[in-house]
């Protein structure tokens, strides 16, 4: 696959978990624990990487229906999601993803603005952004789970990101680490770069239509800084 950015890119819409933070192992562990406590005894923590990007409440509804045949109300799902948030918080602070700061530096050098597009509503990580990546994601350039009706893989989060960037969709790239996130970016009609920072193989991202695939953030950052 030839690696080349389209001409005239002005904004990058950047996912958070697994791109800016090495937080996915913590998410997988807290999902696994949560569902175990709710009576799902046989889940595999790696499975949760597949649902990455979905709104937490949607993942809860899907798993409880599939594993326990249980229908849940929105209120119940939100309450259960608060428990998951709590489990996640107790695992400690997720570290910035190695290479992410260099990626942001590279984008800045190319004159590309940054917008956060995350399915998370996790206050702890959202607060850390100002500390770890100062100036890159001011509040007016963030799309979180609280700003959209439909989570990824629906195109809505990335379409909202294009609005916040204030540019044409053809001037935007998406940076994602999750198959459902790539699906969301492509459904929004955007040039989508996949960085495979978790256990999911590159082929899965090809199947989702990723325009470029990098094996980790460090190699993506190096490539960007050498354009
Ligand atoms: Ca992600």
mmCIF file of C-alpha atoms and ligand atoms in Angstrom:
data_model
loop_
_atom_site.group_PDB
_atom_site.id
_atom_site.type_symbol
_atom_site.label_atom_id
_atom_site.label_comp_id
_atom_site.label_asym_id
_atom_site.label_seq_id
_atom_site.Cartn_x
_atom_site.Cartn_y
_atom_site.Cartn_z
ATOM 1 C CA UNK A 1 0.000 0.000 0.000
ATOM 2 C CA UNK A 2 1.494 3.356 -1.052
ATOM 3 C CA UNK A 3 1.751 5.788 1.826
ATOM 4 C CA UNK A 4 0.777 9.305 0.775
ATOM 5 C CA UNK A 5 -1.428 11.966 2.342
ATOM 6 C CA UNK A 6 -4.025 13.581 0.064
ATOM 7 C CA UNK A 7 -3.187 17.168 -0.984
ATOM 8 C CA UNK A 8 -4.450 20.099 1.078
ATOM 9 C CA UNK A 9 -5.131 18.391 4.414
ATOM 10 C CA UNK A 10 -6.068 20.987 7.058
ATOM 11 C CA UNK A 11 -7.351 18.962 10.002
ATOM 12 C CA UNK A 12 -6.802 15.612 11.706
ATOM 13 C CA UNK A 13 -9.654 14.018 13.660
ATOM 14 C CA UNK A 14 -7.953 11.975 16.346
ATOM 15 C CA UNK A 15 -9.332 9.139 18.443
ATOM 16 C CA UNK A 16 -8.239 8.987 22.103
ATOM 17 C CA UNK A 17 -8.063 5.475 23.624
ATOM 18 C CA UNK A 18 -5.390 3.391 21.946
ATOM 19 C CA UNK A 19 -4.120 6.407 19.942
ATOM 20 C CA UNK A 20 -3.304 9.167 22.448
ATOM 21 C CA UNK A 21 -3.345 6.877 25.497
ATOM 22 C CA UNK A 22 -2.199 3.336 26.050
ATOM 23 C CA UNK A 23 -5.483 2.772 27.838
ATOM 24 C CA UNK A 24 -6.992 -0.169 25.960
ATOM 25 C CA UNK A 25 -5.524 -2.913 28.195
ATOM 26 C CA UNK A 26 -7.145 -1.126 31.169
ATOM 27 C CA UNK A 27 -10.451 -0.823 29.344
ATOM 28 C CA UNK A 28 -10.385 -4.505 28.377
ATOM 29 C CA UNK A 29 -9.661 -5.508 31.980
ATOM 30 C CA UNK A 30 -12.382 -3.313 33.427
ATOM 31 C CA UNK A 31 -14.962 -4.540 30.882
ATOM 32 C CA UNK A 32 -14.038 -8.125 31.672
ATOM 33 C CA UNK A 33 -14.365 -7.512 35.423
ATOM 34 C CA UNK A 34 -17.646 -5.634 35.031
ATOM 35 C CA UNK A 35 -19.345 -8.385 33.025
ATOM 36 C CA UNK A 36 -17.929 -11.082 35.313
ATOM 37 C CA UNK A 37 -19.528 -9.291 38.270
ATOM 38 C CA UNK A 38 -22.805 -9.114 36.326
ATOM 39 C CA UNK A 39 -22.786 -12.890 35.732
ATOM 40 C CA UNK A 40 -20.927 -13.258 32.405
ATOM 41 C CA UNK A 41 -18.281 -15.737 33.532
ATOM 42 C CA UNK A 42 -16.706 -16.800 30.236
ATOM 43 C CA UNK A 43 -15.696 -13.614 28.413
ATOM 44 C CA UNK A 44 -12.245 -13.075 26.903
ATOM 45 C CA UNK A 45 -10.685 -9.654 27.662
ATOM 46 C CA UNK A 46 -9.380 -9.424 24.058
ATOM 47 C CA UNK A 47 -12.966 -9.457 22.778
ATOM 48 C CA UNK A 48 -13.494 -5.930 24.059
ATOM 49 C CA UNK A 49 -10.955 -4.525 21.599
ATOM 50 C CA UNK A 50 -13.486 -5.343 18.879
ATOM 51 C CA UNK A 51 -16.095 -3.026 20.430
ATOM 52 C CA UNK A 52 -13.663 -0.211 21.016
ATOM 53 C CA UNK A 53 -15.113 3.112 19.925
ATOM 54 C CA UNK A 54 -18.719 2.162 20.634
ATOM 55 C CA UNK A 55 -20.458 4.123 23.354
ATOM 56 C CA UNK A 56 -20.046 2.259 26.643
ATOM 57 C CA UNK A 57 -23.799 2.014 27.193
ATOM 58 C CA UNK A 58 -24.207 0.345 23.764
ATOM 59 C CA UNK A 59 -21.563 -2.283 24.562
ATOM 60 C CA UNK A 60 -23.346 -3.024 27.848
ATOM 61 C CA UNK A 61 -26.725 -3.443 26.146
ATOM 62 C CA UNK A 62 -25.258 -5.726 23.479
ATOM 63 C CA UNK A 63 -23.300 -8.035 25.809
ATOM 64 C CA UNK A 64 -26.046 -8.401 28.434
ATOM 65 C CA UNK A 65 -28.566 -9.254 25.734
ATOM 66 C CA UNK A 66 -26.273 -11.733 24.021
ATOM 67 C CA UNK A 67 -24.854 -13.459 27.121
ATOM 68 C CA UNK A 68 -27.747 -13.270 29.581
ATOM 69 C CA UNK A 69 -30.746 -12.596 27.309
ATOM 70 C CA UNK A 70 -31.354 -9.482 29.373
ATOM 71 C CA UNK A 71 -33.007 -6.325 28.033
ATOM 72 C CA UNK A 72 -31.858 -3.118 29.738
ATOM 73 C CA UNK A 73 -33.211 0.417 29.911
ATOM 74 C CA UNK A 74 -31.053 3.400 29.031
ATOM 75 C CA UNK A 75 -31.005 4.340 32.707
ATOM 76 C CA UNK A 76 -29.730 0.870 33.691
ATOM 77 C CA UNK A 77 -27.055 0.944 30.996
ATOM 78 C CA UNK A 78 -25.846 4.349 32.158
ATOM 79 C CA UNK A 79 -25.742 3.170 35.750
ATOM 80 C CA UNK A 80 -23.734 0.080 34.773
ATOM 81 C CA UNK A 81 -21.407 2.263 32.686
ATOM 82 C CA UNK A 82 -20.706 4.367 35.785
ATOM 83 C CA UNK A 83 -19.534 1.153 37.500
ATOM 84 C CA UNK A 84 -17.234 0.395 34.569
ATOM 85 C CA UNK A 85 -15.810 3.922 34.761
ATOM 86 C CA UNK A 86 -15.097 3.345 38.425
ATOM 87 C CA UNK A 87 -13.316 0.019 37.783
ATOM 88 C CA UNK A 88 -11.225 1.719 35.082
ATOM 89 C CA UNK A 89 -10.286 4.585 37.396
ATOM 90 C CA UNK A 90 -9.041 2.174 40.045
ATOM 91 C CA UNK A 91 -6.534 0.630 37.646
ATOM 92 C CA UNK A 92 -4.580 3.909 37.769
ATOM 93 C CA UNK A 93 -3.625 6.538 35.207
ATOM 94 C CA UNK A 94 -3.240 5.296 31.639
ATOM 95 C CA UNK A 95 0.063 6.401 30.123
ATOM 96 C CA UNK A 96 0.332 8.556 27.014
ATOM 97 C CA UNK A 97 0.867 6.319 23.971
ATOM 98 C CA UNK A 98 4.539 6.249 22.937
ATOM 99 C CA UNK A 99 4.830 8.249 19.702
ATOM 100 C CA UNK A 100 1.596 10.234 20.175
ATOM 101 C CA UNK A 101 3.317 13.496 21.201
ATOM 102 C CA UNK A 102 5.651 13.202 18.180
ATOM 103 C CA UNK A 103 2.658 12.566 15.917
ATOM 104 C CA UNK A 104 1.047 15.806 17.158
ATOM 105 C CA UNK A 105 4.315 17.669 16.607
ATOM 106 C CA UNK A 106 4.480 16.310 13.045
ATOM 107 C CA UNK A 107 0.895 17.349 12.311
ATOM 108 C CA UNK A 108 1.570 20.842 13.631
ATOM 109 C CA UNK A 109 4.661 21.140 11.442
ATOM 110 C CA UNK A 110 2.482 20.296 8.431
ATOM 111 C CA UNK A 111 -0.055 22.986 9.441
ATOM 112 C CA UNK A 112 -2.717 20.394 10.280
ATOM 113 C CA UNK A 113 -5.150 21.297 13.099
ATOM 114 C CA UNK A 114 -6.194 18.663 15.629
ATOM 115 C CA UNK A 115 -9.699 17.692 16.797
ATOM 116 C CA UNK A 116 -10.486 14.946 19.333
ATOM 117 C CA UNK A 117 -13.197 12.429 18.362
ATOM 118 C CA UNK A 118 -13.780 9.866 21.090
ATOM 119 C CA UNK A 119 -16.563 7.472 22.106
ATOM 120 C CA UNK A 120 -15.444 7.972 25.684
ATOM 121 C CA UNK A 121 -17.122 10.077 28.310
ATOM 122 C CA UNK A 122 -14.367 9.124 30.757
ATOM 123 C CA UNK A 123 -13.694 12.340 32.669
ATOM 124 C CA UNK A 124 -10.299 11.199 33.969
ATOM 125 C CA UNK A 125 -8.773 10.824 30.500
ATOM 126 C CA UNK A 126 -10.493 13.890 29.109
ATOM 127 C CA UNK A 127 -8.944 15.946 31.931
ATOM 128 C CA UNK A 128 -5.497 14.460 31.303
ATOM 129 C CA UNK A 129 -5.486 15.759 27.716
ATOM 130 C CA UNK A 130 -4.741 19.325 28.817
ATOM 131 C CA UNK A 131 -1.823 18.127 30.909
ATOM 132 C CA UNK A 132 -0.306 15.636 28.453
ATOM 133 C CA UNK A 133 -1.000 17.369 25.119
ATOM 134 C CA UNK A 134 -1.314 21.068 25.998
ATOM 135 C CA UNK A 135 -2.886 23.262 23.329
ATOM 136 C CA UNK A 136 -3.842 20.446 20.938
ATOM 137 C CA UNK A 137 -7.404 19.727 22.108
ATOM 138 C CA UNK A 138 -9.171 22.799 23.524
ATOM 139 C CA UNK A 139 -12.814 22.153 24.581
ATOM 140 C CA UNK A 140 -14.222 23.576 21.307
ATOM 141 C CA UNK A 141 -12.227 20.981 19.359
ATOM 142 C CA UNK A 142 -13.511 17.874 21.137
ATOM 143 C CA UNK A 143 -16.278 15.459 20.197
ATOM 144 C CA UNK A 144 -17.040 13.020 23.044
ATOM 145 C CA UNK A 145 -19.792 10.482 23.745
ATOM 146 C CA UNK A 146 -21.767 13.350 25.278
ATOM 147 C CA UNK A 147 -21.931 15.264 21.955
ATOM 148 C CA UNK A 148 -23.473 12.594 19.735
ATOM 149 C CA UNK A 149 -26.630 10.528 19.573
ATOM 150 C CA UNK A 150 -25.005 7.661 17.677
ATOM 151 C CA UNK A 151 -21.582 6.281 18.636
ATOM 152 C CA UNK A 152 -19.011 4.730 16.273
ATOM 153 C CA UNK A 153 -19.296 2.810 13.925
ATOM 154 C CA UNK A 154 -22.028 5.309 12.937
ATOM 155 C CA UNK A 155 -20.499 8.217 10.956
ATOM 156 C CA UNK A 156 -21.994 10.853 13.303
ATOM 157 C CA UNK A 157 -18.943 11.314 15.603
ATOM 158 C CA UNK A 158 -16.609 11.993 12.654
ATOM 159 C CA UNK A 159 -19.177 14.171 10.862
ATOM 160 C CA UNK A 160 -19.395 16.275 14.060
ATOM 161 C CA UNK A 161 -15.580 16.366 14.054
ATOM 162 C CA UNK A 162 -15.560 17.783 10.501
ATOM 163 C CA UNK A 163 -18.004 20.496 11.664
ATOM 164 C CA UNK A 164 -15.792 21.383 14.614
ATOM 165 C CA UNK A 165 -12.731 21.489 12.347
ATOM 166 C CA UNK A 166 -14.622 23.960 10.132
ATOM 167 C CA UNK A 167 -13.138 22.633 6.890
ATOM 168 C CA UNK A 168 -14.256 20.564 3.908
ATOM 169 C CA UNK A 169 -14.418 16.762 4.400
ATOM 170 C CA UNK A 170 -11.818 16.387 1.617
ATOM 171 C CA UNK A 171 -9.366 18.365 3.793
ATOM 172 C CA UNK A 172 -9.615 15.975 6.747
ATOM 173 C CA UNK A 173 -7.831 12.821 7.881
ATOM 174 C CA UNK A 174 -8.978 10.433 10.610
ATOM 175 C CA UNK A 175 -6.495 8.681 12.929
ATOM 176 C CA UNK A 176 -7.882 5.509 14.512
ATOM 177 C CA UNK A 177 -6.766 2.290 16.188
ATOM 178 C CA UNK A 178 -10.095 0.404 16.231
ATOM 179 C CA UNK A 179 -11.915 -1.427 13.416
ATOM 180 C CA UNK A 180 -15.262 0.197 14.334
ATOM 181 C CA UNK A 181 -13.541 3.589 14.410
ATOM 182 C CA UNK A 182 -12.174 3.030 10.891
ATOM 183 C CA UNK A 183 -15.666 1.998 9.787
ATOM 184 C CA UNK A 184 -17.048 5.231 11.253
ATOM 185 C CA UNK A 185 -14.424 7.376 9.498
ATOM 186 C CA UNK A 186 -15.004 5.661 6.145
ATOM 187 C CA UNK A 187 -18.800 5.892 6.547
ATOM 188 C CA UNK A 188 -18.316 9.650 7.004
ATOM 189 C CA UNK A 189 -16.451 9.662 3.660
ATOM 190 C CA UNK A 190 -13.079 10.577 5.191
ATOM 191 C CA UNK A 191 -9.462 9.547 4.500
ATOM 192 C CA UNK A 192 -8.791 7.181 7.407
ATOM 193 C CA UNK A 193 -5.431 6.113 8.819
ATOM 194 C CA UNK A 194 -5.302 3.014 11.021
ATOM 195 C CA UNK A 195 -2.598 2.511 13.616
ATOM 196 C CA UNK A 196 -2.709 -1.043 14.958
ATOM 197 C CA UNK A 197 -1.793 -0.531 18.610
ATOM 198 C CA UNK A 198 -3.736 -3.547 19.968
ATOM 199 C CA UNK A 199 -4.114 -7.301 19.305
ATOM 200 C CA UNK A 200 -6.257 -6.935 16.148
ATOM 201 C CA UNK A 201 -4.438 -7.899 12.901
ATOM 202 C CA UNK A 202 -3.817 -5.417 10.032
ATOM 203 C CA UNK A 203 -6.082 -7.454 7.682
ATOM 204 C CA UNK A 204 -9.120 -6.490 9.752
ATOM 205 C CA UNK A 205 -8.350 -2.814 9.123
ATOM 206 C CA UNK A 206 -7.894 -3.486 5.400
ATOM 207 C CA UNK A 207 -11.336 -5.091 5.349
ATOM 208 C CA UNK A 208 -12.773 -1.956 6.963
ATOM 209 C CA UNK A 209 -11.255 0.109 4.133
ATOM 210 C CA UNK A 210 -8.422 1.910 5.954
ATOM 211 C CA UNK A 211 -6.505 4.139 3.517
ATOM 212 C CA UNK A 212 -3.169 3.639 5.286
ATOM 213 C CA UNK A 213 -2.076 1.258 8.063
ATOM 214 C CA UNK A 214 0.849 1.690 10.452
ATOM 215 C CA UNK A 215 2.000 -0.961 12.972
ATOM 216 C CA UNK A 216 2.341 1.507 15.875
ATOM 217 C CA UNK A 217 2.263 5.190 16.775
ATOM 218 C CA UNK A 218 6.050 5.542 16.780
ATOM 219 C CA UNK A 219 6.340 4.474 13.139
ATOM 220 C CA UNK A 220 3.401 6.687 12.134
ATOM 221 C CA UNK A 221 5.006 9.674 13.912
ATOM 222 C CA UNK A 222 8.355 9.018 12.211
ATOM 223 C CA UNK A 223 6.685 8.819 8.822
ATOM 224 C CA UNK A 224 4.772 12.083 9.429
ATOM 225 C CA UNK A 225 7.871 13.915 10.588
ATOM 226 C CA UNK A 226 9.723 12.890 7.420
ATOM 227 C CA UNK A 227 7.156 13.987 4.835
HETATM 228 CA CA1 LIG B 1 -9.573 3.923 20.059
#
